[in-house]
């Protein structure tokens, strides 16, 4: 069982090496595969829509998901299983500045959905392409922060 994970991302300042991403995702996949519900801190850099969905699905309280610059054609879902807790939110943010990451729902009804989720922070993301809703809250979602 993983009790705490500290991830050092190699590369030039502000730019992780390509080899760092699989390492980070292996940590997420390992925790998801073992069913470990670690309360440790995990920081992961993602660079594809698939990596983003996997990291969010495996998120636990205190985790930070950093999204490399780019346009991600995907939908994001949060519920009770990948939420944070008081003082330890799950944070999803652009690795670089505001405007460097676009989450494009490509016409899906909802781009980002919080269904019963709690203690999640979304930072510095441009959200577009939702057919009906860019961001949607239901089933008592609470303590959700969206900022830039």
Tab-separated table of N, CA, C and O in Angstrom, residues 20-141:
chain	number	residue	atom	x	y	z
A	20	UNK	N	9.298	11.639	-17.704
A	20	UNK	CA	8.686	11.838	-16.382
A	20	UNK	C	7.207	11.480	-16.401
A	20	UNK	O	6.674	11.032	-15.412
A	21	UNK	N	6.525	11.690	-17.516
A	21	UNK	CA	5.091	11.450	-17.559
A	21	UNK	C	4.732	9.986	-17.361
A	21	UNK	O	3.891	9.678	-16.545
A	22	UNK	N	5.372	9.045	-18.068
A	22	UNK	CA	5.027	7.641	-17.810
A	22	UNK	C	5.315	7.241	-16.372
A	22	UNK	O	4.570	6.479	-15.777
A	23	UNK	N	6.374	7.765	-15.783
A	23	UNK	CA	6.705	7.446	-14.391
A	23	UNK	C	5.565	7.887	-13.484
A	23	UNK	O	5.106	7.142	-12.640
A	24	UNK	N	5.110	9.102	-13.683
A	24	UNK	CA	4.034	9.619	-12.847
A	24	UNK	C	2.766	8.806	-13.039
A	24	UNK	O	2.084	8.474	-12.090
A	25	UNK	N	2.453	8.480	-14.272
A	25	UNK	CA	1.240	7.721	-14.524
A	25	UNK	C	1.346	6.297	-14.005
A	25	UNK	O	0.351	5.719	-13.607
A	26	UNK	N	2.546	5.751	-13.988
A	26	UNK	CA	2.714	4.421	-13.403
A	26	UNK	C	2.335	4.456	-11.926
A	26	UNK	O	1.741	3.518	-11.416
A	27	UNK	N	2.685	5.542	-11.223
A	27	UNK	CA	2.317	5.659	-9.814
A	27	UNK	C	0.801	5.674	-9.666
A	27	UNK	O	0.242	5.019	-8.808
A	28	UNK	N	0.123	6.434	-10.529
A	28	UNK	CA	-1.331	6.515	-10.482
A	28	UNK	C	-1.932	5.158	-10.813
A	28	UNK	O	-2.809	4.663	-10.110
A	29	UNK	N	-1.452	4.519	-11.887
A	29	UNK	CA	-1.985	3.221	-12.300
A	29	UNK	C	-1.754	2.169	-11.228
A	29	UNK	O	-2.617	1.345	-10.971
A	30	UNK	N	-0.568	2.187	-10.608
A	30	UNK	CA	-0.259	1.212	-9.563
A	30	UNK	C	-1.232	1.365	-8.397
A	30	UNK	O	-1.772	0.400	-7.901
A	31	UNK	N	-1.485	2.594	-7.995
A	31	UNK	CA	-2.389	2.819	-6.875
A	31	UNK	C	-3.799	2.399	-7.251
A	31	UNK	O	-4.497	1.778	-6.472
A	32	UNK	N	-4.229	2.714	-8.477
A	32	UNK	CA	-5.571	2.341	-8.917
A	32	UNK	C	-5.701	0.825	-9.009
A	32	UNK	O	-6.710	0.255	-8.615
A	33	UNK	N	-4.669	0.157	-9.522
A	33	UNK	CA	-4.731	-1.287	-9.709
A	33	UNK	C	-4.772	-2.036	-8.383
A	33	UNK	O	-5.428	-3.061	-8.266
A	34	UNK	N	-4.073	-1.520	-7.377
A	34	UNK	CA	-4.035	-2.215	-6.096
A	34	UNK	C	-5.219	-1.866	-5.213
A	34	UNK	O	-5.429	-2.484	-4.185
A	35	UNK	N	-5.970	-0.851	-5.627
A	35	UNK	CA	-7.113	-0.447	-4.828
A	35	UNK	C	-6.712	0.325	-3.586
A	35	UNK	O	-7.519	0.601	-2.726
A	36	UNK	N	-5.436	0.683	-3.501
A	36	UNK	CA	-4.963	1.430	-2.341
A	36	UNK	C	-5.628	2.792	-2.307
A	36	UNK	O	-5.693	3.483	-3.304
A	37	UNK	N	-6.138	3.180	-1.177
A	37	UNK	CA	-6.777	4.489	-1.027
A	37	UNK	C	-5.852	5.349	-0.180
A	37	UNK	O	-6.208	5.789	0.897
A	38	UNK	N	-4.646	5.536	-0.683
A	38	UNK	CA	-3.621	6.267	0.057
A	38	UNK	C	-4.045	7.703	0.297
A	38	UNK	O	-4.705	8.310	-0.516
A	39	UNK	N	-3.662	8.204	1.418
A	39	UNK	CA	-3.915	9.602	1.744
A	39	UNK	C	-2.653	10.411	1.503
A	39	UNK	O	-2.507	11.501	2.014
A	40	UNK	N	-1.733	9.896	0.735
A	40	UNK	CA	-0.496	10.600	0.450
A	40	UNK	C	-0.699	11.667	-0.594
A	40	UNK	O	-1.753	11.794	-1.192
A	41	UNK	N	0.332	12.446	-0.807
A	41	UNK	CA	0.287	13.499	-1.802
A	41	UNK	C	0.911	12.991	-3.085
A	41	UNK	O	2.025	12.499	-3.091
A	42	UNK	N	0.182	13.125	-4.168
A	42	UNK	CA	0.684	12.716	-5.465
A	42	UNK	C	0.598	13.910	-6.384
A	42	UNK	O	-0.452	14.551	-6.468
A	43	UNK	N	1.689	14.236	-7.042
A	43	UNK	CA	1.684	15.272	-8.069
A	43	UNK	C	2.020	14.583	-9.377
A	43	UNK	O	3.001	13.854	-9.467
A	44	UNK	N	1.181	14.771	-10.366
A	44	UNK	CA	1.379	14.104	-11.641
A	44	UNK	C	1.199	15.111	-12.763
A	44	UNK	O	0.322	15.968	-12.702
A	45	UNK	N	2.060	15.028	-13.764
A	45	UNK	CA	1.947	15.862	-14.958
A	45	UNK	C	1.378	14.983	-16.061
A	45	UNK	O	1.877	13.888	-16.307
A	46	UNK	N	0.316	15.457	-16.701
A	46	UNK	CA	-0.294	14.702	-17.801
A	46	UNK	C	-0.150	15.483	-19.093
A	46	UNK	O	-0.087	16.717	-19.088
A	47	UNK	N	-0.104	14.746	-20.212
A	47	UNK	CA	0.114	15.392	-21.508
A	47	UNK	C	-0.796	14.838	-22.595
A	47	UNK	O	-0.543	15.055	-23.772
A	48	UNK	N	-1.825	14.086	-22.219
A	48	UNK	CA	-2.801	13.594	-23.196
A	48	UNK	C	-4.153	13.475	-22.508
A	48	UNK	O	-4.232	13.416	-21.278
A	49	UNK	N	-5.203	13.404	-23.315
A	49	UNK	CA	-6.550	13.259	-22.761
A	49	UNK	C	-6.689	11.955	-21.979
A	49	UNK	O	-7.312	11.923	-20.916
A	50	UNK	N	-6.084	10.889	-22.470
A	50	UNK	CA	-6.154	9.595	-21.785
A	50	UNK	C	-5.463	9.691	-20.425
A	50	UNK	O	-5.993	9.242	-19.410
A	51	UNK	N	-4.269	10.276	-20.396
A	51	UNK	CA	-3.551	10.430	-19.129
A	51	UNK	C	-4.352	11.290	-18.153
A	51	UNK	O	-4.404	10.996	-16.966
A	52	UNK	N	-4.979	12.339	-18.655
A	52	UNK	CA	-5.783	13.210	-17.811
A	52	UNK	C	-6.952	12.443	-17.190
A	52	UNK	O	-7.174	12.500	-15.978
A	53	UNK	N	-7.677	11.693	-18.003
A	53	UNK	CA	-8.816	10.912	-17.477
A	53	UNK	C	-8.349	9.878	-16.448
A	53	UNK	O	-8.984	9.692	-15.412
A	54	UNK	N	-7.235	9.201	-16.724
A	54	UNK	CA	-6.725	8.198	-15.781
A	54	UNK	C	-6.291	8.835	-14.461
A	54	UNK	O	-6.574	8.301	-13.387
A	55	UNK	N	-5.612	9.963	-14.544
A	55	UNK	CA	-5.148	10.639	-13.330
A	55	UNK	C	-6.333	11.119	-12.496
A	55	UNK	O	-6.337	10.976	-11.273
A	56	UNK	N	-7.359	11.665	-13.146
A	56	UNK	CA	-8.537	12.133	-12.421
A	56	UNK	C	-9.288	10.954	-11.798
A	56	UNK	O	-9.709	11.017	-10.650
A	57	UNK	N	-9.426	9.876	-12.526
A	57	UNK	CA	-10.132	8.704	-11.998
A	57	UNK	C	-9.426	8.135	-10.762
A	57	UNK	O	-10.076	7.609	-9.863
A	58	UNK	N	-8.101	8.250	-10.704
A	58	UNK	CA	-7.327	7.692	-9.598
A	58	UNK	C	-7.040	8.712	-8.498
A	58	UNK	O	-6.399	8.379	-7.507
A	59	UNK	N	-7.507	9.940	-8.639
A	59	UNK	CA	-7.197	11.010	-7.685
A	59	UNK	C	-7.688	10.687	-6.277
A	59	UNK	O	-8.734	10.075	-6.089
A	60	UNK	N	-6.911	11.129	-5.299
A	60	UNK	CA	-7.229	10.965	-3.889
A	60	UNK	C	-6.999	12.298	-3.175
A	60	UNK	O	-6.329	13.177	-3.699
A	61	UNK	N	-7.499	12.461	-1.967
A	61	UNK	CA	-7.316	13.724	-1.247
A	61	UNK	C	-5.854	14.167	-1.210
A	61	UNK	O	-4.964	13.375	-0.925
A	62	UNK	N	-5.635	15.437	-1.552
A	62	UNK	CA	-4.296	16.006	-1.537
A	62	UNK	C	-3.542	15.898	-2.843
A	62	UNK	O	-2.479	16.493	-2.992
A	63	UNK	N	-4.054	15.159	-3.809
A	63	UNK	CA	-3.371	15.002	-5.089
A	63	UNK	C	-3.462	16.273	-5.925
A	63	UNK	O	-4.451	17.008	-5.860
A	64	UNK	N	-2.440	16.507	-6.736
A	64	UNK	CA	-2.421	17.609	-7.690
A	64	UNK	C	-2.138	17.043	-9.064
A	64	UNK	O	-1.179	16.293	-9.247
A	65	UNK	N	-2.979	17.407	-10.020
A	65	UNK	CA	-2.806	16.986	-11.404
A	65	UNK	C	-2.463	18.230	-12.207
A	65	UNK	O	-3.256	19.170	-12.281
A	66	UNK	N	-1.263	18.244	-12.775
A	66	UNK	CA	-0.782	19.359	-13.575
A	66	UNK	C	-0.939	18.990	-15.044
A	66	UNK	O	-0.449	17.937	-15.469
A	67	UNK	N	-1.584	19.850	-15.812
A	67	UNK	CA	-1.843	19.548	-17.218
A	67	UNK	C	-0.873	20.346	-18.083
A	67	UNK	O	-0.824	21.585	-17.999
A	68	UNK	N	-0.093	19.635	-18.905
A	68	UNK	CA	0.851	20.273	-19.823
A	68	UNK	C	0.075	21.094	-20.848
A	68	UNK	O	-1.086	20.795	-21.146
A	69	UNK	N	0.690	22.129	-21.410
A	69	UNK	CA	-0.004	22.970	-22.384
A	69	UNK	C	-0.563	22.159	-23.553
A	69	UNK	O	0.050	21.193	-24.000
A	70	UNK	N	-1.744	22.561	-24.009
A	70	UNK	CA	-2.349	21.913	-25.157
A	70	UNK	C	-3.861	21.953	-25.105
A	70	UNK	O	-4.460	22.471	-24.165
A	71	UNK	N	-4.462	21.381	-26.138
A	71	UNK	CA	-5.919	21.265	-26.233
A	71	UNK	C	-6.264	19.800	-25.994
A	71	UNK	O	-5.739	18.921	-26.670
A	72	UNK	N	-7.146	19.548	-25.032
A	72	UNK	CA	-7.518	18.192	-24.639
A	72	UNK	C	-8.986	17.973	-24.985
A	72	UNK	O	-9.857	18.595	-24.390
A	73	UNK	N	-9.239	17.108	-25.946
A	73	UNK	CA	-10.610	16.794	-26.335
A	73	UNK	C	-11.085	15.647	-25.455
A	73	UNK	O	-10.798	14.476	-25.728
A	74	UNK	N	-11.796	16.016	-24.402
A	74	UNK	CA	-12.219	15.033	-23.412
A	74	UNK	C	-13.310	15.619	-22.538
A	74	UNK	O	-13.566	16.821	-22.571
A	75	UNK	N	-13.926	14.769	-21.753
A	75	UNK	CA	-14.838	15.179	-20.695
A	75	UNK	C	-14.206	14.783	-19.376
A	75	UNK	O	-13.488	13.787	-19.308
A	76	UNK	N	-14.467	15.556	-18.344
A	76	UNK	CA	-13.901	15.290	-17.021
A	76	UNK	C	-15.043	15.023	-16.055
A	76	UNK	O	-16.046	15.738	-16.050
A	77	UNK	N	-14.896	13.984	-15.218
A	77	UNK	CA	-15.927	13.608	-14.249
A	77	UNK	C	-15.324	13.465	-12.857
A	77	UNK	O	-14.290	12.812	-12.683
A	78	UNK	N	-15.983	14.075	-11.893
A	78	UNK	CA	-15.623	13.900	-10.488
A	78	UNK	C	-16.836	13.386	-9.738
A	78	UNK	O	-17.961	13.829	-9.985
A	79	UNK	N	-16.610	12.450	-8.811
A	79	UNK	CA	-17.670	11.961	-7.940
A	79	UNK	C	-17.052	11.714	-6.558
A	79	UNK	O	-15.957	12.193	-6.282
A	80	UNK	N	-17.717	10.948	-5.716
A	80	UNK	CA	-17.209	10.711	-4.363
A	80	UNK	C	-15.899	9.930	-4.353
A	80	UNK	O	-15.110	10.052	-3.422
A	81	UNK	N	-15.643	9.115	-5.370
A	81	UNK	CA	-14.448	8.258	-5.366
A	81	UNK	C	-13.163	9.001	-5.700
A	81	UNK	O	-12.091	8.510	-5.385
A	82	UNK	N	-13.250	10.151	-6.356
A	82	UNK	CA	-12.036	10.878	-6.720
A	82	UNK	C	-12.090	12.318	-6.217
A	82	UNK	O	-11.564	13.227	-6.840
A	83	UNK	N	-12.715	12.503	-5.053
A	83	UNK	CA	-12.836	13.811	-4.421
A	83	UNK	C	-11.745	14.023	-3.388
A	83	UNK	O	-11.061	13.083	-2.987
A	84	UNK	N	-11.636	15.275	-2.927
A	84	UNK	CA	-10.729	15.600	-1.842
A	84	UNK	C	-11.468	15.554	-0.514
A	84	UNK	O	-12.530	14.935	-0.408
A	85	UNK	N	-10.894	16.214	0.463
A	85	UNK	CA	-11.536	16.348	1.768
A	85	UNK	C	-11.109	17.691	2.357
A	85	UNK	O	-10.254	18.374	1.805
A	86	UNK	N	-11.654	18.056	3.485
A	86	UNK	CA	-11.341	19.339	4.113
A	86	UNK	C	-9.828	19.458	4.292
A	86	UNK	O	-9.191	18.556	4.838
A	87	UNK	N	-9.264	20.532	3.796
A	87	UNK	CA	-7.828	20.778	3.935
A	87	UNK	C	-6.951	20.012	2.961
A	87	UNK	O	-5.743	20.233	2.916
A	88	UNK	N	-7.536	19.092	2.190
A	88	UNK	CA	-6.759	18.285	1.232
A	88	UNK	C	-7.558	18.107	-0.054
A	88	UNK	O	-7.956	16.992	-0.397
A	89	UNK	N	-7.762	19.201	-0.783
A	89	UNK	CA	-8.534	19.088	-2.016
A	89	UNK	C	-7.756	18.358	-3.105
A	89	UNK	O	-6.532	18.261	-3.047
A	90	UNK	N	-8.480	17.857	-4.067
A	90	UNK	CA	-7.866	17.390	-5.311
A	90	UNK	C	-7.748	18.633	-6.177
A	90	UNK	O	-8.734	19.356	-6.367
A	91	UNK	N	-6.557	18.917	-6.673
A	91	UNK	CA	-6.315	20.100	-7.476
A	91	UNK	C	-5.978	19.678	-8.902
A	91	UNK	O	-5.099	18.840	-9.112
A	92	UNK	N	-6.698	20.259	-9.861
A	92	UNK	CA	-6.415	20.029	-11.284
A	92	UNK	C	-6.147	21.397	-11.873
A	92	UNK	O	-7.003	22.283	-11.819
A	93	UNK	N	-4.948	21.581	-12.424
A	93	UNK	CA	-4.610	22.907	-12.938
A	93	UNK	C	-3.644	22.828	-14.115
A	93	UNK	O	-2.977	21.812	-14.324
A	94	UNK	N	-3.603	23.943	-14.840
A	94	UNK	CA	-2.627	24.066	-15.919
A	94	UNK	C	-1.240	24.079	-15.292
A	94	UNK	O	-1.023	24.730	-14.270
A	95	UNK	N	-0.327	23.354	-15.896
A	95	UNK	CA	1.046	23.360	-15.399
A	95	UNK	C	1.652	24.747	-15.594
A	95	UNK	O	2.408	25.228	-14.766
A	96	UNK	N	1.287	25.380	-16.703
A	96	UNK	CA	1.786	26.716	-17.010
A	96	UNK	C	0.664	27.724	-16.770
A	96	UNK	O	-0.285	27.435	-16.052
A	97	UNK	N	0.745	28.854	-17.381
A	97	UNK	CA	-0.198	29.947	-17.122
A	97	UNK	C	-1.595	29.701	-17.686
A	97	UNK	O	-1.807	28.831	-18.530
A	98	UNK	N	-2.535	30.527	-17.205
A	98	UNK	CA	-3.893	30.550	-17.730
A	98	UNK	C	-3.840	30.706	-19.245
A	98	UNK	O	-3.059	31.487	-19.766
A	99	UNK	N	-4.661	29.935	-19.940
A	99	UNK	CA	-4.704	29.993	-21.399
A	99	UNK	C	-3.820	28.962	-22.078
A	99	UNK	O	-3.883	28.784	-23.286
A	100	UNK	N	-3.006	28.266	-21.303
A	100	UNK	CA	-2.125	27.260	-21.907
A	100	UNK	C	-2.810	25.911	-22.061
A	100	UNK	O	-2.326	25.052	-22.793
A	101	UNK	N	-3.969	25.711	-21.387
A	101	UNK	CA	-4.684	24.437	-21.446
A	101	UNK	C	-6.156	24.698	-21.773
A	101	UNK	O	-6.802	25.513	-21.123
A	102	UNK	N	-6.651	23.980	-22.785
A	102	UNK	CA	-8.061	24.048	-23.157
A	102	UNK	C	-8.651	22.653	-22.993
A	102	UNK	O	-8.113	21.684	-23.530
A	103	UNK	N	-9.735	22.559	-22.243
A	103	UNK	CA	-10.484	21.311	-22.119
A	103	UNK	C	-11.688	21.468	-23.038
A	103	UNK	O	-12.556	22.302	-22.796
A	104	UNK	N	-11.731	20.680	-24.106
A	104	UNK	CA	-12.751	20.792	-25.145
A	104	UNK	C	-13.667	19.575	-25.092
A	104	UNK	O	-13.248	18.458	-25.365
A	105	UNK	N	-14.922	19.808	-24.725
A	105	UNK	CA	-15.896	18.725	-24.627
A	105	UNK	C	-16.388	18.221	-25.969
A	105	UNK	O	-17.170	17.271	-26.021
A	106	UNK	N	-15.943	18.821	-27.053
A	106	UNK	CA	-16.272	18.429	-28.437
A	106	UNK	C	-17.759	18.143	-28.654
A	106	UNK	O	-18.126	17.179	-29.312
A	107	UNK	N	-18.594	18.996	-28.077
A	107	UNK	CA	-20.026	18.865	-28.301
A	107	UNK	C	-20.764	17.942	-27.359
A	107	UNK	O	-21.983	17.814	-27.442
A	108	UNK	N	-20.051	17.295	-26.450
A	108	UNK	CA	-20.726	16.448	-25.455
A	108	UNK	C	-21.646	17.330	-24.621
A	108	UNK	O	-21.416	18.530	-24.482
A	109	UNK	N	-22.658	16.763	-24.052
A	109	UNK	CA	-23.623	17.528	-23.263
A	109	UNK	C	-22.943	18.340	-22.155
A	109	UNK	O	-23.261	19.496	-21.936
A	110	UNK	N	-21.977	17.733	-21.451
A	110	UNK	CA	-21.292	18.376	-20.325
A	110	UNK	C	-19.785	18.151	-20.472
A	110	UNK	O	-19.345	17.027	-20.712
A	111	UNK	N	-18.989	19.212	-20.308
A	111	UNK	CA	-17.531	19.070	-20.404
A	111	UNK	C	-16.933	18.638	-19.069
A	111	UNK	O	-16.184	17.677	-19.006
A	112	UNK	N	-17.241	19.340	-17.984
A	112	UNK	CA	-16.753	18.962	-16.652
A	112	UNK	C	-17.967	18.770	-15.749
A	112	UNK	O	-18.782	19.674	-15.600
A	113	UNK	N	-18.067	17.583	-15.135
A	113	UNK	CA	-19.214	17.274	-14.280
A	113	UNK	C	-18.746	16.899	-12.882
A	113	UNK	O	-17.841	16.085	-12.714
A	114	UNK	N	-19.396	17.508	-11.890
A	114	UNK	CA	-19.168	17.199	-10.486
A	114	UNK	C	-20.442	16.548	-9.969
A	114	UNK	O	-21.440	17.218	-9.750
A	115	UNK	N	-20.428	15.245	-9.788
A	115	UNK	CA	-21.610	14.507	-9.358
A	115	UNK	C	-21.374	13.967	-7.949
A	115	UNK	O	-20.762	12.911	-7.774
A	116	UNK	N	-21.816	14.716	-6.951
A	116	UNK	CA	-21.579	14.316	-5.567
A	116	UNK	C	-20.148	14.535	-5.121
A	116	UNK	O	-19.761	14.092	-4.044
A	117	UNK	N	-19.362	15.200	-5.926
A	117	UNK	CA	-17.958	15.445	-5.613
A	117	UNK	C	-17.824	16.527	-4.547
A	117	UNK	O	-18.737	17.331	-4.336
A	118	UNK	N	-16.676	16.542	-3.883
A	118	UNK	CA	-16.409	17.547	-2.858
A	118	UNK	C	-14.924	17.867	-2.813
A	118	UNK	O	-14.084	17.020	-3.126
A	119	UNK	N	-14.628	19.093	-2.441
A	119	UNK	CA	-13.254	19.539	-2.209
A	119	UNK	C	-12.360	19.292	-3.430
A	119	UNK	O	-11.360	18.585	-3.354
A	120	UNK	N	-12.765	19.904	-4.529
A	120	UNK	CA	-12.002	19.841	-5.780
A	120	UNK	C	-11.726	21.276	-6.216
A	120	UNK	O	-12.605	22.135	-6.134
A	121	UNK	N	-10.502	21.529	-6.675
A	121	UNK	CA	-10.125	22.839	-7.200
A	121	UNK	C	-9.690	22.696	-8.650
A	121	UNK	O	-8.841	21.862	-8.963
A	122	UNK	N	-10.276	23.508	-9.507
A	122	UNK	CA	-9.905	23.572	-10.923
A	122	UNK	C	-9.295	24.946	-11.131
A	122	UNK	O	-9.926	25.963	-10.804
A	123	UNK	N	-8.079	24.999	-11.681
A	123	UNK	CA	-7.380	26.274	-11.809
A	123	UNK	C	-6.782	26.452	-13.201
A	123	UNK	O	-6.180	25.526	-13.741
A	124	UNK	N	-6.960	27.647	-13.743
A	124	UNK	CA	-6.282	28.091	-14.961
A	124	UNK	C	-6.593	27.266	-16.200
A	124	UNK	O	-5.744	27.109	-17.074
A	125	UNK	N	-7.806	26.720	-16.292
A	125	UNK	CA	-8.203	25.954	-17.466
A	125	UNK	C	-9.249	26.722	-18.253
A	125	UNK	O	-10.148	27.326	-17.671
A	126	UNK	N	-9.154	26.669	-19.567
A	126	UNK	CA	-10.219	27.178	-20.422
A	126	UNK	C	-11.115	25.989	-20.751
A	126	UNK	O	-10.636	24.950	-21.203
A	127	UNK	N	-12.415	26.121	-20.505
A	127	UNK	CA	-13.366	25.039	-20.728
A	127	UNK	C	-14.283	25.453	-21.871
A	127	UNK	O	-14.896	26.522	-21.829
A	128	UNK	N	-14.384	24.598	-22.878
A	128	UNK	CA	-15.198	24.914	-24.045
A	128	UNK	C	-15.809	23.639	-24.610
A	128	UNK	O	-15.479	22.536	-24.184
A	129	UNK	N	-16.697	23.797	-25.584
A	129	UNK	CA	-17.208	22.655	-26.332
A	129	UNK	C	-18.306	21.856	-25.678
A	129	UNK	O	-18.678	20.797	-26.179
A	130	UNK	N	-18.856	22.323	-24.565
A	130	UNK	CA	-19.978	21.615	-23.945
A	130	UNK	C	-21.246	21.908	-24.724
A	130	UNK	O	-21.577	23.071	-24.959
A	131	UNK	N	-21.946	20.870	-25.157
A	131	UNK	CA	-23.161	21.063	-25.932
A	131	UNK	C	-24.240	21.798	-25.161
A	131	UNK	O	-24.973	22.617	-25.721
A	132	UNK	N	-24.365	21.527	-23.854
A	132	UNK	CA	-25.354	22.184	-23.012
A	132	UNK	C	-24.709	22.909	-21.840
A	132	UNK	O	-25.137	23.973	-21.446
A	133	UNK	N	-23.684	22.306	-21.232
A	133	UNK	CA	-23.046	22.874	-20.046
A	133	UNK	C	-21.532	22.723	-20.153
A	133	UNK	O	-21.038	21.635	-20.443
A	134	UNK	N	-20.818	23.807	-19.871
A	134	UNK	CA	-19.363	23.696	-19.760
A	134	UNK	C	-19.009	22.986	-18.469
A	134	UNK	O	-18.218	22.052	-18.442
A	135	UNK	N	-19.639	23.424	-17.374
A	135	UNK	CA	-19.424	22.840	-16.057
A	135	UNK	C	-20.796	22.588	-15.432
A	135	UNK	O	-21.679	23.444	-15.502
A	136	UNK	N	-20.979	21.397	-14.836
A	136	UNK	CA	-22.279	21.007	-14.307
A	136	UNK	C	-22.099	20.385	-12.928
A	136	UNK	O	-21.173	19.600	-12.711
A	137	UNK	N	-22.987	20.749	-11.999
A	137	UNK	CA	-22.945	20.238	-10.625
A	137	UNK	C	-24.251	19.514	-10.327
A	137	UNK	O	-25.328	20.039	-10.631
A	138	UNK	N	-24.175	18.319	-9.732
A	138	UNK	CA	-25.386	17.639	-9.289
A	138	UNK	C	-25.087	16.723	-8.121
A	138	UNK	O	-23.948	16.607	-7.677
A	139	UNK	N	-26.129	16.089	-7.593
A	139	UNK	CA	-26.051	15.142	-6.476
A	139	UNK	C	-25.298	15.687	-5.268
A	139	UNK	O	-24.504	14.988	-4.643
A	140	UNK	N	-25.544	16.957	-4.976
A	140	UNK	CA	-24.967	17.535	-3.765
A	140	UNK	C	-23.491	17.874	-3.838
A	140	UNK	O	-22.823	17.944	-2.805
A	141	UNK	N	-22.963	18.088	-5.018
A	141	UNK	CA	-21.555	18.497	-5.131
A	141	UNK	C	-21.346	19.755	-4.284
A	141	UNK	O	-22.187	20.658	-4.280
